[in-house]
Tab-separated table of C-alpha atoms in Angstrom:
chain	number	residue	atom	x	y	z
R	1	MET	CA	2.412	-4.697	19.272
R	2	SER	CA	-0.337	-3.948	17.622
R	3	MET	CA	-2.083	-1.763	15.468
R	4	SER	CA	-4.901	-0.046	13.264
R	5	VAL	CA	-5.002	0.636	10.112
R	6	ASP	CA	-4.603	4.193	10.431
R	7	GLY	CA	-1.709	3.269	12.041
R	8	PHE	CA	-2.451	4.778	16.012
R	9	VAL	CA	-1.610	1.778	19.364
R	10	SER	CA	-4.169	3.253	21.809
R	11	ASP	CA	-7.357	6.093	20.757
R	12	ASP	CA	-6.782	9.520	22.557
R	13	GLN	CA	-7.549	8.906	25.231
R	14	GLY	CA	-5.287	5.949	25.353
R	15	SER	CA	-6.840	3.653	25.663
R	16	VAL	CA	-6.641	-0.171	23.415
R	17	ALA	CA	-9.298	-1.478	23.825
R	18	LEU	CA	-10.754	-1.754	20.209
R	19	LEU	CA	-7.115	-2.743	19.051
R	20	TYR	CA	-7.462	-6.093	21.079
R	21	PRO	CA	-11.264	-6.813	21.375
R	22	ASP	CA	-9.418	-10.735	21.053
R	23	PHE	CA	-7.398	-10.899	23.677
R	24	GLU	CA	-9.081	-13.867	25.708
R	25	ALA	CA	-8.411	-15.865	21.678
R	26	PHE	CA	-4.685	-14.087	21.688
R	27	GLN	CA	-3.496	-15.705	24.114
R	28	LYS	CA	-5.028	-19.032	23.130
R	29	SER	CA	-3.058	-18.245	19.892
R	30	ASP	CA	-0.289	-20.687	18.317
R	31	LEU	CA	1.689	-17.029	17.098
R	32	LEU	CA	1.744	-16.138	20.913
R	33	LYS	CA	2.785	-19.604	22.454
R	34	GLU	CA	5.312	-19.340	19.869
R	35	THR	CA	6.424	-16.309	21.252
R	36	ILE	CA	6.571	-17.865	24.726
R	37	GLU	CA	8.496	-20.027	23.467
R	38	GLN	CA	10.893	-18.572	21.259
R	39	THR	CA	11.790	-16.122	23.776
R	40	GLY	CA	15.197	-15.779	26.921
R	41	ALA	CA	14.594	-12.280	28.240
R	42	VAL	CA	11.738	-9.906	27.401
R	43	VAL	CA	12.900	-5.886	27.648
R	44	MET	CA	9.930	-4.213	28.990
R	45	GLY	CA	8.650	-0.026	29.347
R	46	ARG	CA	8.027	1.445	32.258
R	47	LYS	CA	4.320	2.231	31.095
R	48	ALA	CA	3.577	-1.901	29.978
R	49	PHE	CA	5.047	-2.579	33.781
R	50	ALA	CA	3.327	-0.742	36.007
R	51	MET	CA	0.027	-1.446	33.248
R	52	ALA	CA	-0.247	-3.981	35.820
R	53	ASP	CA	-1.440	-3.168	39.844
R	54	ASP	CA	0.222	-4.916	41.527
R	55	PRO	CA	3.545	-5.783	39.918
R	56	ASP	CA	3.568	-9.035	42.058
R	57	TRP	CA	0.810	-10.193	39.107
R	58	TYR	CA	3.669	-11.185	37.223
R	59	ALA	CA	5.504	-13.532	39.176
R	60	GLY	CA	3.333	-17.105	37.518
R	61	ASN	CA	0.191	-15.179	36.507
R	62	TYR	CA	2.476	-12.843	33.200
R	63	GLU	CA	2.742	-15.726	30.145
R	64	PHE	CA	6.138	-14.597	29.529
R	65	GLN	CA	8.150	-16.212	32.838
R	66	VAL	CA	11.286	-14.869	32.575
R	67	PRO	CA	14.071	-12.215	33.020
R	68	ILE	CA	12.223	-9.188	32.293
R	69	PHE	CA	14.250	-5.903	31.740
R	70	VAL	CA	11.502	-2.643	33.022
R	71	LEU	CA	13.235	0.431	31.601
R	72	ALA	CA	13.133	3.529	34.056
R	73	HIS	CA	13.881	6.539	35.483
R	74	GLU	CA	14.673	5.196	38.832
R	75	ILE	CA	14.664	1.867	40.528
R	76	PRO	CA	11.321	1.226	42.913
R	77	ALA	CA	12.077	0.899	46.397
R	78	ARG	CA	10.140	-1.722	46.821
R	79	ARG	CA	10.877	-4.763	44.055
R	80	PRO	CA	8.262	-6.865	42.230
R	81	LYS	CA	7.635	-10.648	43.708
R	82	GLU	CA	10.239	-13.423	42.113
R	83	THR	CA	10.422	-16.834	41.234
R	84	GLY	CA	12.686	-19.073	40.208
R	85	LYS	CA	11.970	-17.621	36.173
R	86	LEU	CA	10.427	-14.769	36.498
R	87	SER	CA	13.549	-11.958	37.369
R	88	PHE	CA	13.076	-8.161	37.526
R	89	THR	CA	16.086	-5.265	36.490
R	90	PHE	CA	15.312	-1.756	36.342
R	91	VAL	CA	17.777	-0.419	33.550
R	92	THR	CA	18.587	3.203	34.228
R	93	ASP	CA	20.351	3.627	31.269
R	94	GLY	CA	18.505	3.067	28.306
R	95	ILE	CA	17.921	1.195	25.099
R	96	GLU	CA	20.459	-0.431	24.464
R	97	ARG	CA	22.313	-1.091	27.732
R	98	ALA	CA	18.953	-3.254	28.333
R	99	ILE	CA	19.098	-4.885	25.174
R	100	GLU	CA	22.590	-5.735	25.649
R	101	GLN	CA	21.430	-7.713	29.238
R	102	ALA	CA	18.916	-8.938	27.880
R	103	LYS	CA	20.176	-10.783	24.973
R	104	ALA	CA	23.451	-11.848	27.828
R	105	ALA	CA	20.268	-13.391	29.809
R	106	ALA	CA	18.189	-15.032	26.921
R	107	GLY	CA	21.058	-17.188	25.435
R	108	ASP	CA	20.310	-19.030	22.320
R	109	LYS	CA	16.746	-17.389	22.231
R	110	ASP	CA	14.794	-14.726	21.788
R	111	VAL	CA	14.968	-11.248	23.183
R	112	THR	CA	11.191	-9.375	22.690
R	113	VAL	CA	10.494	-5.892	23.372
R	114	ILE	CA	7.239	-5.484	24.973
R	115	GLY	CA	6.110	-1.537	25.718
R	116	GLY	CA	4.603	1.273	24.154
R	117	ALA	CA	5.110	3.523	20.936
R	118	SER	CA	8.274	5.092	22.581
R	119	THR	CA	10.250	1.387	24.011
R	120	ILE	CA	9.440	0.448	19.542
R	121	ARG	CA	10.416	4.069	18.293
R	122	GLN	CA	13.758	3.772	20.597
R	123	CYS	CA	14.955	0.421	19.929
R	124	LEU	CA	14.212	1.512	16.213
R	125	LYS	CA	16.325	5.464	16.525
R	126	ALA	CA	18.559	3.028	18.391
R	127	ARG	CA	18.684	0.723	15.540
R	128	VAL	CA	19.161	-2.697	17.792
R	129	ALA	CA	16.151	-4.726	16.858
R	130	ASP	CA	16.084	-7.417	14.894
R	131	GLU	CA	13.189	-7.926	13.438
R	132	LEU	CA	9.751	-5.518	14.459
R	133	HIS	CA	5.972	-7.807	14.394
R	134	ILE	CA	2.939	-5.901	14.258
R	135	ASP	CA	-0.818	-7.350	14.739
R	136	LEU	CA	-3.623	-4.680	12.837
R	137	MET	CA	-6.683	-4.552	13.082
R	138	PRO	CA	-9.111	-3.468	11.253
R	139	VAL	CA	-10.363	-0.628	12.701
R	140	LEU	CA	-9.886	3.607	11.983
R	141	LEU	CA	-9.434	5.130	14.638
R	142	GLY	CA	-8.779	7.976	14.120
R	143	SER	CA	-6.775	10.066	16.128
R	144	GLY	CA	-4.881	8.303	19.186
R	145	LEU	CA	-0.686	7.930	19.564
R	146	ARG	CA	0.890	6.654	16.170
R	147	LEU	CA	3.555	4.588	16.790
R	148	PHE	CA	5.792	5.612	13.172
R	149	GLU	CA	5.593	9.026	14.316
R	150	ASP	CA	8.691	11.461	14.649
R	151	LEU	CA	11.135	8.437	14.068
R	152	GLY	CA	13.297	11.389	12.923
R	153	ILE	CA	15.888	8.400	11.214
R	154	ALA	CA	16.515	7.199	7.876
R	155	PRO	CA	14.065	4.927	5.873
R	156	ILE	CA	14.181	1.477	7.674
R	157	GLN	CA	14.088	-1.425	4.658
R	158	LEU	CA	11.262	-3.996	6.098
R	159	GLU	CA	11.911	-7.760	4.741
R	160	ARG	CA	8.168	-9.201	5.025
R	161	LEU	CA	8.631	-12.900	6.768
R	162	LYS	CA	5.305	-14.127	7.136
R	163	VAL	CA	1.732	-13.137	7.363
R	164	VAL	CA	-1.027	-14.382	9.179
R	165	SER	CA	-5.311	-13.772	9.165
R	166	LEU	CA	-6.219	-14.837	12.862
R	167	PRO	CA	-9.473	-15.216	14.329
R	168	GLY	CA	-11.054	-11.753	15.266
R	169	GLY	CA	-9.914	-10.432	12.151
R	170	ARG	CA	-6.163	-9.631	13.680
R	171	THR	CA	-3.593	-9.843	10.558
R	172	HIS	CA	-0.013	-10.524	11.997
R	173	PHE	CA	2.681	-8.639	9.992
R	174	ARG	CA	6.664	-9.571	10.843
R	175	PHE	CA	8.559	-8.003	9.426
R	176	ARG	CA	13.234	-8.986	9.366
R	177	VAL	CA	14.785	-4.676	10.128
């Protein structure tokens, strides 16, 4: 999750453009390549899934060609195209169930959560997150959507595991929850 120094994951118009000015370089980074290699399944928020104008785009184009478990209120009428590696499961009974299914599919690899603030908050509230990866961008948005607002939980101790400076000013933090 990319975040501004003042804690926002999108601006007040819902745009993430200022948080990803280095998107092409980031896609080619060793850090992302390592994450992709270590990922056996993805849990994806509904809004993140909907960012693709055509859900069939994911097949063969998305960096994570693994089973994807999409948090949803209802199962879509038309299933997106799948491949031998990429499959979609729409989970309507909560983050805990999505993580449980993703862990079974991932085997000995990681489950990577791709989503917005709501999905990350749900993971933290349900205590199903093992690690938290934050990319801090050198920008102050001033307003927008805060990642950690209204968690409504007891304090969570984080152990810093890794800090990496990337081109474009991006600083990657990896924490054990």
